[in-house]
């Protein structure tokens, strides 16, 4: 089985910049930490692969080469299915026109489940199931945080109405929720509140279905912050989380990881200075970093990323404070007394991202290193698109 | 010569969403408008292809299939060279490690020029030219707006020092500047000021070189706002601009185009509602739109984009007010009295982007339509990477 890896024995100093670097040692520690954290709860981990988009990373984080896994696009479902994954939830409310691709994957032997939150969608899924002669497993999306989709907690009748349609001609597999608002947590107490809000929303919806005589085998919750913040998962059967594999500066700002645990960075080259302004210019702009500025709303604004040396060790208070398409402007963080490091044109740095999902999406491959080494061990391919 | 186009006769209703739509009729009008605007000045247009990243679009905008053209990465230079372009400026300050790829393209017969702003870089280019037995044509980057790189207007000695090194063993081709700060213009007067600041910086640097007995055949300026705002180009030999090919909401906010002239949009499908909140959920989130929020600093904040019907006609005051990775939340603009359109699950909309460069970068191809038609005429491939 091709796992999208290519042998490689170059050093970081030889790579074309900008490019994406993955510290696989940190990645494995992050994966082990999540596994150890949720083990006592007796729930399964269904990692969200929208961050990784790489079969090599998927295999490192999934419980088995067959899954389980979560995806955000049908392209991810198809790519991971081609890599041998057999147990997938496509966790974005389904558009009826996408059911053909869902059915095609199921006919290939992939247990692909979908989610939805309206009677109209449920009727479309039931009709497509009848027409295809198979039952599409479907979870009802529950709105635990008022953030985007899902049936609200005060709408038990709608949950039951959707459940009855699915149980008729499709397959009612359970309920699913995601408290994305947990990303806004500023204190451990706020995070614990989101953990309980998320769990309660899912467990209560499951109770509603069961009280109506409907099945609800799967009760799926999760995000990286709520998974790592959980102290009680009673009633939950599985946890979804994705960004914990790499972590990022937003997660460090929430407090669920340290900056040292961030496994992903962008390698860049110094291409200029404006010495009187205290600026170092690098060849990683927003095309390489993305325009995600998730830390702008946190206590510490990390600009477009934290600047590290070639081996991934952060310089004190050095950030990418501005970015154009292919230029980054590196400065000392405003208010800091730190000194600008003496970086010459041609020197290389690594930038830790605000948001692993969006920065990784700007790149076609991971260049893999192991810890504080400049030896590139492998290239792991990424895919994009829908 | 393969131009990256594929025959296609599908309708917009049949495409997988999200995907990128290009109205080629609007694109041709935008290109013609720029050509007509700069024709009286007797300067050449060197379009910046970092927005397009497509040989089909490049051929539509370049004066000839051989160029001239501007690029922001060596990947762009290599891809367009493979498509037959022979006259290219790589307009990001060069890192010495990238000179091997520059030399390789020049040996293939591509007149690729580079830019730089330090004595160190000039010495590296001179050394690489000597070692390769060819003269690498190089322009000195001038800082006209204090925004990122370039030799400042008060540093004539540095300009001459760099010029002498280049004229020795490389080739001093001229000076180049880009007043990116023109994007911050809020009034026509502010924009006219940037036009003159940009032109003066380049012309004055050229004068400095010539006064020192050095050549300066090329005086290159430009950005879409300053090119369209120019009323006098005395002393300038060429203009660079890129985003005008498509335009976008940031350009409309500056006032150099109307919303109706924007040629690029993202096709999306309705996947849910939160009716009591006035939300329509679509399957285009920041992965499809990018996280560029360039209009947030303008008089009219367009959120993550303006929502149009399938044929590209904007709904009144309807925007994507929030975005997650694969979800967009469509609402009426705050403060507006407009009514939410009655869009059902499965209906399709088109979203005009804040920033054409960053939104296009999220996609692998353009689906080409002609005006207010739902017939897809072609697919034009895009590339990414460095």
XYZ file of N, CA and C in Angstrom, chain A residues 23-211:
567
model
N 7.584 17.895 12.830
C 8.426 17.180 13.793
C 7.641 15.949 14.241
N 8.018 14.794 13.683
C 7.236 13.569 13.939
C 7.375 13.106 15.383
N 8.489 13.447 16.036
C 8.639 13.058 17.447
C 7.595 13.797 18.294
N 7.457 15.110 18.046
C 6.429 15.865 18.774
C 5.038 15.343 18.428
N 4.817 15.068 17.141
C 3.505 14.555 16.720
C 3.159 13.279 17.488
N 4.096 12.349 17.577
C 3.798 11.090 18.277
C 3.516 11.339 19.757
N 4.253 12.283 20.370
C 3.977 12.589 21.774
C 2.570 13.181 21.934
N 2.187 14.065 20.995
C 0.857 14.670 21.082
C -0.240 13.612 20.946
N -0.013 12.671 20.026
C -0.995 11.595 19.814
C -1.080 10.714 21.062
N 0.078 10.389 21.635
C 0.089 9.540 22.833
C -0.589 10.251 24.006
N -0.397 11.558 24.086
C -1.004 12.312 25.187
C -2.529 12.247 25.093
N -3.065 12.445 23.875
C -4.524 12.390 23.722
C -5.040 10.986 24.045
N -4.331 9.974 23.547
C -4.776 8.596 23.797
C -4.794 8.308 25.293
N -3.749 8.750 25.996
C -3.682 8.504 27.438
C -4.779 9.271 28.174
N -5.068 10.472 27.681
C -6.078 11.284 28.365
C -7.468 10.663 28.276
N -7.814 10.143 27.093
C -9.192 9.653 26.970
C -9.345 8.178 27.333
N -8.219 7.461 27.496
C -8.297 6.022 27.804
C -9.189 5.722 29.013
N -9.077 6.488 30.118
C -9.880 6.130 31.303
C -11.388 6.247 31.078
N -11.796 6.956 30.038
C -13.232 7.207 29.858
C -13.925 6.080 29.100
N -13.138 5.159 28.539
C -13.759 4.043 27.826
C -14.478 4.446 26.556
N -14.030 5.523 25.923
C -14.628 5.944 24.652
C -13.594 5.751 23.548
N -14.045 5.685 22.315
C -13.077 5.575 21.227
C -12.742 6.956 20.683
N -11.559 7.057 20.128
C -11.118 8.304 19.489
C -11.347 8.169 17.991
N -12.066 9.147 17.431
C -12.278 9.179 15.982
C -11.582 10.438 15.475
N -10.285 10.375 15.211
C -9.533 11.597 14.895
C -10.073 12.301 13.655
N -10.081 13.619 13.722
C -10.513 14.414 12.570
C -9.308 14.640 11.681
N -9.410 14.153 10.433
C -8.266 14.172 9.525
C -8.245 15.390 8.617
N -9.132 16.366 8.856
C -9.131 17.583 8.038
C -7.865 18.393 8.271
N -7.229 18.233 9.431
C -5.967 18.910 9.698
C -4.828 18.235 8.946
N -4.832 16.905 8.953
C -3.697 16.140 8.440
C -3.683 16.069 6.917
N -4.823 15.647 6.323
C -4.929 15.451 4.859
C -3.727 14.688 4.308
N -3.326 13.660 5.010
C -2.153 12.853 4.645
C -2.380 11.466 5.202
N -2.218 10.459 4.351
C -2.448 9.097 4.825
C -1.376 8.685 5.838
N -0.164 9.211 5.696
C 0.891 8.856 6.654
C 0.549 9.382 8.047
N 0.078 10.632 8.120
C -0.317 11.188 9.428
C -1.551 10.453 9.944
N -2.496 10.168 9.046
C -3.711 9.450 9.460
C -3.353 8.133 10.137
N -2.422 7.401 9.534
C -2.056 6.099 10.123
C -1.376 6.246 11.467
N -0.696 7.372 11.665
C -0.042 7.580 12.960
C -1.064 7.845 14.057
N -2.206 8.409 13.706
C -3.158 8.827 14.743
C -4.354 7.888 14.878
N -4.702 7.146 13.832
C -5.878 6.272 13.929
C -5.569 5.046 14.783
N -6.616 4.503 15.418
C -6.447 3.309 16.249
C -6.039 2.109 15.408
N -6.454 2.069 14.135
C -6.061 0.986 13.224
C -5.950 1.571 11.824
N -5.327 0.873 10.883
C -5.242 1.402 9.512
C -6.623 1.577 8.866
N -7.643 0.938 9.429
C -9.003 1.053 8.874
C -9.799 2.182 9.522
N -9.287 2.796 10.558
C -9.992 3.882 11.224
C -10.165 3.595 12.701
N -11.157 4.223 13.350
C -12.122 5.170 12.774
C -11.521 6.540 12.490
N -12.252 7.325 11.700
C -11.775 8.653 11.321
C -12.952 9.583 11.062
N -12.666 10.876 11.129
C -13.629 11.923 10.793
C -13.045 12.731 9.644
N -13.914 13.184 8.717
C -13.449 14.049 7.630
C -14.416 15.211 7.452
N -13.931 16.258 6.747
C -14.752 17.455 6.529
C -15.147 17.624 5.069
N -14.629 16.778 4.177
C -14.980 16.856 2.746
C -15.063 15.434 2.190
N -15.771 15.314 1.082
C -15.820 14.001 0.427
C -14.494 13.671 -0.240
N -13.722 14.689 -0.634
C -12.369 14.426 -1.142
C -11.542 13.712 -0.075
N -11.634 14.191 1.180
C -10.911 13.504 2.263
C -11.417 12.066 2.398
N -12.727 11.883 2.364
C -13.279 10.519 2.485
C -12.729 9.635 1.373
N -12.712 10.137 0.157
C -12.257 9.334 -0.988
C -10.759 9.046 -0.902
N -9.991 10.063 -0.519
C -8.538 9.869 -0.428
C -8.191 8.875 0.677
N -8.820 9.019 1.825
C -8.492 8.101 2.924
C -9.043 6.702 2.639
N -10.187 6.629 1.970
C -10.699 5.307 1.572
C -9.702 4.628 0.635
N -9.138 5.390 -0.295
C -8.138 4.827 -1.201
C -6.912 4.345 -0.431
N -6.676 4.916 0.737
C -5.553 4.504 1.585
C -5.924 3.399 2.566
N -7.131 2.869 2.458
C -7.502 1.711 3.274
C -8.409 1.998 4.457
N -8.774 3.272 4.682
C -9.631 3.600 5.826
C -11.058 3.141 5.497
N -11.714 2.499 6.478
C -13.017 1.871 6.216
C -14.129 2.383 7.133
N -13.806 3.231 8.103
C -14.810 3.672 9.086
C -14.689 5.184 9.215
N -15.586 5.910 8.545
C -15.437 7.365 8.380
C -16.772 8.049 8.641
N -16.740 9.167 9.370
C -17.890 10.083 9.426
C -17.513 11.343 8.665
N -18.378 11.712 7.715
C -18.246 12.990 6.998
C -19.061 14.004 7.806
N -18.338 14.829 8.584
C -18.967 15.603 9.652
C -19.304 17.034 9.253
N -19.820 17.215 8.050
C -20.395 18.503 7.626
C -21.783 18.184 7.071
N -22.776 18.953 7.463
C -24.158 18.698 7.024
C -24.204 18.426 5.528
N -24.850 17.317 5.151
C -24.728 16.849 3.777
C -25.656 17.634 2.844
N -25.161 17.944 1.649
C -26.008 18.478 0.577
C -26.527 17.282 -0.215
N -27.821 17.274 -0.554
C -28.377 16.112 -1.269
C -27.578 15.742 -2.517
N -27.039 16.721 -3.233
C -26.294 16.410 -4.461
C -25.017 15.626 -4.178
N -24.585 15.584 -2.916
C -23.354 14.852 -2.585
C -23.615 13.380 -2.252
N -24.887 12.976 -2.205
C -25.180 11.604 -1.786
C -24.680 10.566 -2.794
N -24.563 10.939 -4.061
C -24.036 9.979 -5.049
C -22.623 9.543 -4.676
N -21.811 10.494 -4.254
C -20.433 10.139 -3.888
C -20.412 9.329 -2.586
N -21.332 9.630 -1.676
C -21.430 8.852 -0.431
C -21.779 7.406 -0.767
N -22.763 7.232 -1.632
C -23.210 5.881 -2.005
C -22.091 5.132 -2.729
N -21.365 5.829 -3.597
C -20.268 5.174 -4.320
C -19.222 4.637 -3.344
N -18.895 5.407 -2.312
C -17.918 4.932 -1.324
C -18.474 3.758 -0.520
N -19.726 3.832 -0.150
C -20.316 2.716 0.608
C -20.294 1.435 -0.237
N -20.540 1.564 -1.525
C -20.523 0.370 -2.395
C -19.122 -0.209 -2.523
N -18.106 0.642 -2.232
C -16.718 0.123 -2.236
C -16.364 -0.552 -0.914
N -17.312 -0.617 0.010
C -17.040 -1.278 1.280
C -16.599 -0.353 2.386
N -16.712 0.960 2.153
C -16.349 1.926 3.187
C -17.591 2.226 4.031
N -17.477 2.087 5.351
C -18.598 2.438 6.220
C -18.566 3.945 6.456
N -19.052 4.671 5.454
C -19.080 6.135 5.518
C -20.439 6.569 6.056
N -20.429 7.320 7.160
C -21.662 7.881 7.721
C -21.680 9.380 7.480
N -22.879 9.954 7.464
C -23.031 11.382 7.204
C -23.785 12.034 8.362
N -23.871 13.357 8.322
C -24.635 14.076 9.349
C -25.592 15.057 8.671
N -26.644 15.439 9.398
C -27.623 16.415 8.905
C -28.426 16.933 10.090
N -29.209 17.966 9.843
C -29.976 18.561 10.947
C -31.368 19.028 10.525
N -31.849 18.608 9.330
C -33.188 19.039 8.909
C -33.999 17.849 8.399
N -35.313 18.022 8.478
C -36.237 17.031 7.928
C -36.032 16.902 6.411
N -35.791 18.028 5.739
C -35.588 17.973 4.281
C -34.408 17.082 3.918
N -33.282 17.285 4.627
C -32.111 16.444 4.339
C -32.401 14.971 4.647
N -33.086 14.726 5.770
C -33.380 13.345 6.147
C -34.231 12.679 5.070
N -35.204 13.429 4.533
C -36.045 12.857 3.469
C -35.215 12.572 2.218
N -34.274 13.453 1.915
C -33.405 13.220 0.755
C -32.534 11.984 0.966
N -32.041 11.802 2.180
C -31.198 10.634 2.477
C -32.034 9.351 2.439
N -33.253 9.424 2.954
C -34.134 8.244 2.916
C -34.445 7.879 1.461
N -34.740 8.902 0.653
C -35.067 8.643 -0.757
C -33.861 8.071 -1.495
N -32.679 8.627 -1.227
C -31.462 8.132 -1.890
C -31.157 6.710 -1.437
N -31.411 6.417 -0.176
C -31.185 5.055 0.326
C -32.104 4.074 -0.386
N -33.378 4.441 -0.481
C -34.339 3.568 -1.193
C -33.894 3.351 -2.634
N -33.555 4.440 -3.299
C -33.206 4.338 -4.728
C -31.964 3.481 -4.933
N -31.025 3.571 -3.968
C -29.753 2.848 -4.115
C -29.846 1.428 -3.580
N -30.909 1.145 -2.837
C -31.022 -0.185 -2.246
C -30.022 -0.423 -1.131
N -29.672 0.618 -0.397
C -28.811 0.473 0.787
C -29.222 1.541 1.791
N -28.839 1.345 3.031
C -29.223 2.289 4.080
C -28.009 3.147 4.432
N -28.117 4.451 4.208
C -26.990 5.341 4.487
C -26.987 5.669 5.982
N -25.934 5.291 6.700
C -25.887 5.583 8.143
C -25.747 7.084 8.367
N -26.592 7.609 9.240
C -26.686 9.051 9.397
C -26.785 9.412 10.871
N -26.012 10.439 11.259
C -26.105 10.973 12.621
C -26.805 12.321 12.563
N -27.555 12.613 13.595
C -28.221 13.912 13.678
C -27.251 14.896 14.326
N -27.019 16.005 13.635
C -26.121 17.026 14.186
C -26.870 17.830 15.248
N -26.250 17.960 16.406
C -26.830 18.687 17.536
C -26.045 19.976 17.725
N -26.764 21.056 17.964
C -26.137 22.375 18.143
C -25.874 22.593 19.627
N -24.613 22.424 20.043
C -24.308 22.557 21.473
C -23.829 23.949 21.848
N -23.483 24.760 20.854
C -22.836 26.035 21.199
C -23.418 27.239 20.464
N -24.479 27.030 19.676
C -25.074 28.161 18.944
C -24.174 28.741 17.883
N -23.174 27.941 17.447
C -22.109 28.490 16.611
C -22.420 28.393 15.122
N -23.004 27.261 14.686
C -23.322 27.143 13.241
C -24.507 26.201 13.070
N -24.300 24.934 12.627
C -25.421 24.042 12.342
C -25.868 23.239 13.548
N -26.877 22.393 13.307
C -27.342 21.469 14.333
C -28.724 21.793 14.851
N -29.407 20.729 15.310
C -30.712 20.904 15.951
C -30.468 21.424 17.364
N -31.217 22.443 17.743
C -31.014 23.070 19.052
C -31.504 22.199 20.190
N -30.997 22.457 21.391
C -31.364 21.643 22.551
C -32.848 21.757 22.911
N -33.501 22.825 22.467
C -34.915 23.020 22.817
C -35.841 22.493 21.727
N -35.330 21.626 20.856
C -36.153 21.140 19.740
C -36.239 19.618 19.725
N -36.691 18.989 20.810
C -36.748 17.517 20.830
C -37.674 16.962 19.749
N -38.738 17.695 19.422
C -39.659 17.180 18.396
C -38.956 17.056 17.043
N -38.080 18.038 16.759
C -37.366 17.987 15.476
C -36.375 16.818 15.467
N -35.726 16.589 16.586
C -34.801 15.446 16.671
C -35.557 14.146 16.377
N -36.704 14.003 16.990
C -37.471 12.760 16.820
C -37.998 12.651 15.391
N -38.460 13.773 14.834
C -38.985 13.739 13.463
C -37.895 13.302 12.484
N -36.707 13.874 12.622
C -35.586 13.468 11.757
C -35.239 12.006 12.009
N -35.205 11.629 13.295
C -34.841 10.257 13.656
C -35.788 9.235 13.038
N -37.074 9.522 13.050
C -38.045 8.556 12.501
C -37.851 8.380 10.994
N -37.594 9.482 10.297
C -37.381 9.372 8.840
C -36.147 8.512 8.561
N -35.063 8.791 9.292
C -33.813 8.048 9.061
C -33.985 6.572 9.417
N -34.650 6.314 10.545
C -34.828 4.920 10.977
C -35.710 4.150 10.002
N -36.533 4.872 9.245
C -37.403 4.199 8.284
C -36.634 3.607 7.117
N -36.047 4.456 6.284
C -35.422 3.945 5.056
C -33.905 4.065 5.026
N -33.354 4.875 5.947
C -31.890 4.981 5.995
C -31.415 4.214 7.240
N -30.394 4.723 7.940
C -29.980 4.099 9.203
C -29.703 5.218 10.190
N -30.409 5.215 11.293
C -30.177 6.227 12.335
C -29.035 5.735 13.211
N -27.864 6.325 13.007
C -26.696 5.817 13.725
C -26.445 6.532 15.043
N -26.966 7.750 15.205
C -26.750 8.403 16.490
C -26.764 9.911 16.373
N -26.074 10.544 17.303
C -26.024 12.005 17.358
C -24.566 12.452 17.422
N -24.333 13.674 16.967
C -22.973 14.215 16.890
C -23.019 15.703 17.185
N -22.076 16.179 17.994
C -21.977 17.623 18.222
C -20.525 18.045 18.354
N -20.305 19.337 18.144
C -18.958 19.923 18.178
C -19.087 21.310 18.783
N -18.507 21.502 19.948
C -18.578 22.812 20.600
C -17.392 23.662 20.160
N -17.480 24.150 18.926
C -16.390 24.967 18.394
C -16.154 26.236 19.187
N -17.187 26.677 19.917
C -17.020 27.878 20.738
C -16.021 27.658 21.878
N -15.673 26.391 22.144
C -14.654 26.123 23.171
C -13.333 26.785 22.810
N -13.121 27.072 21.520
C -11.896 27.757 21.093
C -11.803 29.151 21.695
N -12.945 29.698 22.101
C -12.931 31.025 22.700
C -12.637 31.018 24.190
N -12.390 29.842 24.770
C -12.156 29.771 26.222
C -10.919 30.568 26.621
N -11.057 31.321 27.690
C -9.933 32.121 28.193
C -9.408 31.593 29.523
N -10.186 30.723 30.180
C -9.780 30.184 31.478
C -10.113 28.696 31.501
N -9.451 27.932 32.381
C -9.792 26.508 32.524
C -11.260 26.312 32.904
N -11.821 27.243 33.664
C -13.218 27.118 34.069
C -14.135 27.237 32.854
N -13.838 28.216 31.986
C -14.654 28.360 30.773
C -14.570 27.091 29.916
N -13.368 26.537 29.809
C -13.211 25.326 29.007
C -14.011 24.179 29.622
N -13.939 24.030 30.941
C -14.711 22.948 31.588
C -16.202 23.131 31.357
N -16.659 24.384 31.350
C -18.073 24.628 31.052
C -18.429 24.109 29.659
N -17.565 24.404 28.671
C -17.844 23.933 27.308
C -17.840 22.411 27.230
N -16.935 21.782 27.962
C -16.892 20.313 27.973
C -18.245 19.761 28.399
N -18.788 20.317 29.452
C -20.055 19.798 29.965
C -21.226 20.166 29.068
N -21.184 21.382 28.517
C -22.262 21.797 27.602
C -22.301 20.868 26.391
N -21.133 20.548 25.859
C -21.055 19.688 24.678
C -21.565 18.277 25.002
N -21.076 17.746 26.098
C -21.477 16.373 26.472
C -22.979 16.326 26.748
N -23.479 17.296 27.521
C -24.901 17.287 27.865
C -25.784 17.381 26.638
N -25.377 18.212 25.669
C -26.199 18.379 24.474
C -26.335 17.044 23.740
N -25.230 16.325 23.609
C -25.259 15.053 22.874
C -26.012 13.985 23.659
N -25.716 13.888 24.939
C -26.338 12.835 25.758
C -27.842 13.076 25.869
N -28.223 14.339 25.992
C -29.647 14.641 26.106
C -30.374 14.353 24.801
N -29.745 14.626 23.670
C -30.375 14.305 22.383
C -30.502 12.792 22.212
N -29.499 12.066 22.649
C -29.565 10.594 22.574
C -30.722 10.088 23.429
N -30.885 10.685 24.597
C -31.979 10.285 25.497
C -33.337 10.556 24.826
N -33.430 11.685 24.145
C -34.670 12.032 23.446
C -35.018 10.974 22.395
N -34.019 10.588 21.615
C -34.269 9.569 20.583
C -34.701 8.247 21.216
N -33.963 7.826 22.254
C -34.251 6.518 22.868
C -35.621 6.528 23.535
N -35.987 7.677 24.121
C -37.295 7.773 24.769
C -38.417 7.638 23.743
